[in-house]
Structures are given as C-alpha cells and as structure tokens.
Amino acid sequence: LCLLFGIFSGYLTSLLEKVASDFGIFRNAPPFTSFSSGQGLMVGNGFASVSAPALFALLIGMIFIVVVVIQFAVNKNQKIKIGDTWNCGTGLTPRMEITATGFSRSIILIFRGVLKPSIQHEVEYHDSESRYLPKSRTVVLGVRDVYRSYFYQPLQSAVTVLSLYAKNIQSGNINTYISYIFIALVTALFFAL
C-alpha cells in the first residue's frame, strides 16, 4: 500500500483534497494542488510540480543501469574460485584458527586497568644453547574475576561483619529480647510524636 500510495500520490492527494472540501475545511480557499491526467501533481500558483510515476520509473531505470554496469563493467574480468567456507579460497592451517584467547585479547587490552590480566610465556627450544629455533611455545593468559574481586568479596565481608554484630546481640535470654522490643516501641512512639 505504501508503494501504491507513493506512485499514485497525485490521485490520492486530489481525492483527500475533495474529501476535505466536502467537510468545509477549505471552503473558500483556492485549491492547494491540481492533478493532471498523467499522474502529475502541481502545487498552486505554478510553484512546483512532481510526477510520482515518473520518479518511480526513473528509480527503476537507475537501479537497472547500476546492475548492468556492475555486471558487465566491474565484474567482467573477475574470476570465481571456489574454496572452503571463511578462508578466502586458501587452504586452512591451524594458525588461522580463532581461539577464545585471541578473540578476547583486544577486549582485555582495552580494559586492562580493571581486569588486570596476567600473562605467562613458556618457550621450549630444540637446542638449549641456540635460542633461534623454538620447539614449542605456551602462553597462559589469566584474568581475575572482576565481579568476585570488586563486588562479591566486599559484599561477603560486609555481610559477615554485620552477622557477627547481630550474633553479639542475640544472647538467648528472653528478658533481653523483651527489652529490645521495649526500646524499639519507645523509639517508634518518640518519632511518631
């Protein structure tokens, strides 16, 4: 409907203008737009005119021209090579594998002030005297749990301290509990006045 209303906007505008004039909204005002048989819509006093079907045909024509130019001019000399998915047509090797460490490395580097990563390198060489040919290399990247360090552990410490204070006021004596109730009742009455 949006496409049809856009293409036949001239007819729709004149129809809405007739409906508005029947309600008396534009009773004495001159018509704002005029509608031609070629679906053209002209603003009053010859200020401007537009034809929605002509714009639609121009848009379709431009899309067709762009597709033809890309197909026959840009892609004319390109060769298609079929290969495995996600490797740009070359053979896959273990070095191309994306690991969780490699994926998260940039995030860890950006937030290293908060995450405080620790990195350990281990290199084993073929020859202990000549260190030019490594046999194996191991990198261990560790990140401290931020939520545990900055939220859960301080919260746990605060709850533990409050629990120890609460344990001190619970003696198990019924007279002590009645005095707590009495103090709370007197305090509530004092603040109620």
CSV table of C-alpha atoms in Angstrom, one decimal:
chain,number,residue,atom,x,y,z
A,1,LEU,CA,0.0,0.0,0.0
A,2,CYS,CA,2.8,2.4,0.8
A,3,LEU,CA,4.3,1.8,-2.7
A,4,LEU,CA,0.9,2.3,-4.4
A,5,PHE,CA,0.1,5.4,-2.4
A,6,GLY,CA,3.6,6.8,-3.3
A,7,ILE,CA,3.2,6.0,-7.1
A,8,PHE,CA,-0.4,7.3,-7.2
A,9,SER,CA,0.1,10.2,-4.8
A,10,GLY,CA,-1.3,12.7,-7.3
A,11,TYR,CA,-4.7,11.0,-7.4
A,12,LEU,CA,-4.7,10.3,-3.7
A,13,THR,CA,-3.9,14.0,-2.9
A,14,SER,CA,-6.7,15.3,-5.0
A,15,LEU,CA,-9.0,12.7,-3.5
A,16,LEU,CA,-8.1,13.8,0.0
A,17,GLU,CA,-8.5,17.5,-1.0
A,18,LYS,CA,-12.0,16.8,-2.3
A,19,VAL,CA,-12.9,15.0,1.0
A,20,ALA,CA,-11.5,18.0,3.0
A,21,SER,CA,-13.5,20.4,0.8
A,22,ASP,CA,-16.7,18.3,1.4
A,23,PHE,CA,-16.2,18.8,5.1
A,24,GLY,CA,-15.9,22.5,4.7
A,25,ILE,CA,-12.2,22.7,5.7
A,26,PHE,CA,-11.1,24.5,2.5
A,27,ARG,CA,-14.5,26.1,1.7
A,28,ASN,CA,-13.3,29.5,0.4
A,29,ALA,CA,-9.6,28.7,-0.1
A,30,PRO,CA,-8.3,28.2,-3.6
A,31,PRO,CA,-7.1,24.6,-4.3
A,32,PHE,CA,-3.7,23.9,-3.0
A,33,THR,CA,-2.8,21.3,-5.6
A,34,SER,CA,-4.0,20.4,-9.0
A,35,PHE,CA,-4.0,17.0,-10.5
A,36,SER,CA,-3.2,16.2,-14.2
A,37,SER,CA,-4.2,13.1,-16.2
A,38,GLY,CA,-0.5,12.0,-16.3
A,39,GLN,CA,-0.5,11.5,-12.5
A,40,GLY,CA,1.3,14.8,-12.1
A,41,LEU,CA,0.8,16.8,-9.0
A,42,MET,CA,1.2,20.6,-9.3
A,43,VAL,CA,1.3,23.0,-6.3
A,44,GLY,CA,-0.9,26.0,-6.6
A,45,ASN,CA,0.3,29.2,-8.4
A,46,GLY,CA,2.6,27.1,-10.6
A,47,PHE,CA,5.3,26.9,-7.8
A,48,ALA,CA,6.3,23.3,-8.4
A,49,SER,CA,5.2,20.1,-9.9
A,50,VAL,CA,6.1,16.4,-9.4
A,51,SER,CA,5.1,13.2,-11.1
A,52,ALA,CA,5.3,10.1,-8.8
A,53,PRO,CA,5.1,7.6,-11.6
A,54,ALA,CA,7.9,9.4,-13.5
A,55,LEU,CA,10.1,9.3,-10.3
A,56,PHE,CA,9.3,5.6,-9.8
A,57,ALA,CA,10.3,4.9,-13.4
A,58,LEU,CA,13.5,6.9,-13.0
A,59,LEU,CA,14.4,5.0,-9.8
A,60,ILE,CA,13.8,1.6,-11.5
A,61,GLY,CA,15.8,2.7,-14.5
A,62,MET,CA,18.7,3.8,-12.3
A,63,ILE,CA,18.7,0.5,-10.5
A,64,PHE,CA,18.8,-1.3,-13.8
A,65,ILE,CA,21.7,0.8,-15.1
A,66,VAL,CA,23.7,0.2,-11.9
A,67,VAL,CA,23.1,-3.6,-12.1
A,68,VAL,CA,24.1,-3.7,-15.8
A,69,VAL,CA,27.3,-1.5,-15.2
A,70,ILE,CA,28.4,-3.7,-12.3
A,71,GLN,CA,27.7,-7.0,-14.1
A,72,PHE,CA,29.4,-6.1,-17.4
A,73,ALA,CA,32.0,-3.5,-16.5
A,74,VAL,CA,33.1,-4.1,-12.9
A,75,ASN,CA,32.8,-7.9,-12.7
A,76,LYS,CA,33.8,-8.6,-16.3
A,77,ASN,CA,37.4,-9.7,-15.6
A,78,GLN,CA,36.8,-11.3,-12.2
A,79,LYS,CA,37.4,-15.0,-11.8
A,80,ILE,CA,35.5,-17.1,-9.3
A,81,LYS,CA,37.5,-19.5,-7.2
A,82,ILE,CA,35.5,-22.0,-5.0
A,83,GLY,CA,37.1,-22.9,-1.7
A,84,ASP,CA,36.2,-23.9,1.9
A,85,THR,CA,34.0,-21.5,3.8
A,86,TRP,CA,35.5,-18.5,5.6
A,87,ASN,CA,39.1,-18.9,4.3
A,88,CYS,CA,39.1,-16.6,1.2
A,89,GLY,CA,39.8,-19.5,-1.1
A,90,THR,CA,43.1,-20.6,0.5
A,91,GLY,CA,43.9,-23.8,2.5
A,92,LEU,CA,43.1,-23.7,6.2
A,93,THR,CA,46.0,-24.1,8.7
A,94,PRO,CA,46.0,-24.2,12.5
A,95,ARG,CA,47.4,-20.7,12.6
A,96,MET,CA,44.1,-19.4,11.1
A,97,GLU,CA,42.1,-20.7,13.9
A,98,ILE,CA,40.4,-18.1,16.1
A,99,THR,CA,40.6,-19.1,19.7
A,100,ALA,CA,38.8,-17.6,22.7
A,101,THR,CA,42.1,-16.1,23.8
A,102,GLY,CA,42.7,-14.4,20.5
A,103,PHE,CA,39.1,-13.2,20.3
A,104,SER,CA,39.1,-11.7,23.8
A,105,ARG,CA,42.6,-10.2,23.7
A,106,SER,CA,41.5,-6.8,22.3
A,107,ILE,CA,38.8,-6.5,25.0
A,108,ILE,CA,41.3,-7.5,27.7
A,109,LEU,CA,43.8,-4.9,26.4
A,110,ILE,CA,41.2,-2.1,26.4
A,111,PHE,CA,40.0,-2.9,29.9
A,112,ARG,CA,43.4,-4.0,31.3
A,113,GLY,CA,43.2,-1.3,34.1
A,114,VAL,CA,40.1,-3.0,35.5
A,115,LEU,CA,40.7,-6.6,34.5
A,116,LYS,CA,44.5,-6.6,35.4
A,117,PRO,CA,45.5,-9.6,33.2
A,118,SER,CA,48.5,-11.8,33.9
A,119,ILE,CA,50.4,-13.3,31.1
A,120,GLN,CA,53.0,-16.2,31.4
A,121,HIS,CA,55.2,-17.3,28.5
A,122,GLU,CA,56.8,-20.7,28.3
A,123,VAL,CA,59.2,-21.4,25.4
A,124,GLU,CA,60.9,-24.7,24.8
A,125,TYR,CA,63.9,-24.8,22.4
A,126,HIS,CA,65.4,-27.6,20.3
A,127,ASP,CA,68.9,-26.6,21.4
A,128,SER,CA,69.4,-25.1,24.9
A,129,GLU,CA,72.5,-23.1,23.7
A,130,SER,CA,71.0,-21.7,20.5
A,131,ARG,CA,67.7,-20.0,21.1
A,132,TYR,CA,66.8,-19.4,17.4
A,133,LEU,CA,64.6,-22.4,16.8
A,134,PRO,CA,61.8,-22.8,19.4
A,135,LYS,CA,60.3,-26.3,19.7
A,136,SER,CA,57.1,-25.2,21.4
A,137,ARG,CA,55.6,-22.1,22.9
A,138,THR,CA,52.9,-21.8,25.5
A,139,VAL,CA,51.1,-18.6,26.5
A,140,VAL,CA,48.8,-18.6,29.6
A,141,LEU,CA,46.6,-15.6,29.9
A,142,GLY,CA,44.7,-15.2,33.2
A,143,VAL,CA,42.2,-12.6,34.1
A,144,ARG,CA,41.0,-12.0,37.7
A,145,ASP,CA,37.2,-12.2,38.1
A,146,VAL,CA,36.2,-8.6,38.4
A,147,TYR,CA,32.8,-9.3,39.9
A,148,ARG,CA,34.2,-11.5,42.5
A,149,SER,CA,37.0,-9.1,43.4
A,150,TYR,CA,35.2,-5.8,43.4
A,151,PHE,CA,31.6,-6.8,44.2
A,152,TYR,CA,31.0,-10.3,45.8
A,153,GLN,CA,34.0,-10.4,48.1
A,154,PRO,CA,33.4,-6.9,49.6
A,155,LEU,CA,29.7,-7.7,49.9
A,156,GLN,CA,30.5,-11.0,51.6
A,157,SER,CA,32.9,-9.3,54.0
A,158,ALA,CA,30.2,-6.6,54.9
A,159,VAL,CA,27.6,-9.3,55.5
A,160,THR,CA,30.0,-11.3,57.6
A,161,VAL,CA,30.8,-8.3,59.8
A,162,LEU,CA,27.1,-7.4,60.2
A,163,SER,CA,26.3,-11.1,61.1
A,164,LEU,CA,28.9,-11.0,63.8
A,165,TYR,CA,27.4,-7.8,65.3
A,166,ALA,CA,23.9,-9.4,65.1
A,167,LYS,CA,25.3,-12.6,66.8
A,168,ASN,CA,26.5,-10.5,69.7
A,169,ILE,CA,23.1,-9.0,70.4
A,170,GLN,CA,21.4,-12.4,70.4
A,171,SER,CA,22.2,-13.8,73.8
A,172,GLY,CA,19.3,-16.3,74.0
A,173,ASN,CA,17.9,-14.6,77.1
A,174,ILE,CA,14.1,-13.8,76.8
A,175,ASN,CA,14.5,-10.8,79.1
A,176,THR,CA,17.0,-9.3,76.7
A,177,TYR,CA,14.6,-9.8,73.8
A,178,ILE,CA,11.7,-8.1,75.7
A,179,SER,CA,14.0,-5.2,76.4
A,180,TYR,CA,14.8,-4.9,72.7
A,181,ILE,CA,11.1,-4.8,71.9
A,182,PHE,CA,10.5,-2.2,74.6
A,183,ILE,CA,13.3,0.0,73.3
A,184,ALA,CA,12.0,-0.3,69.7
A,185,LEU,CA,8.4,0.6,70.9
A,186,VAL,CA,9.6,3.7,72.8
A,187,THR,CA,11.7,4.8,69.8
A,188,ALA,CA,8.7,4.4,67.5
A,189,LEU,CA,6.4,6.3,69.8
A,190,PHE,CA,9.0,9.1,70.2
A,191,PHE,CA,9.4,9.5,66.4
A,192,ALA,CA,5.5,9.3,66.0
A,193,LEU,CA,5.1,12.5,68.1
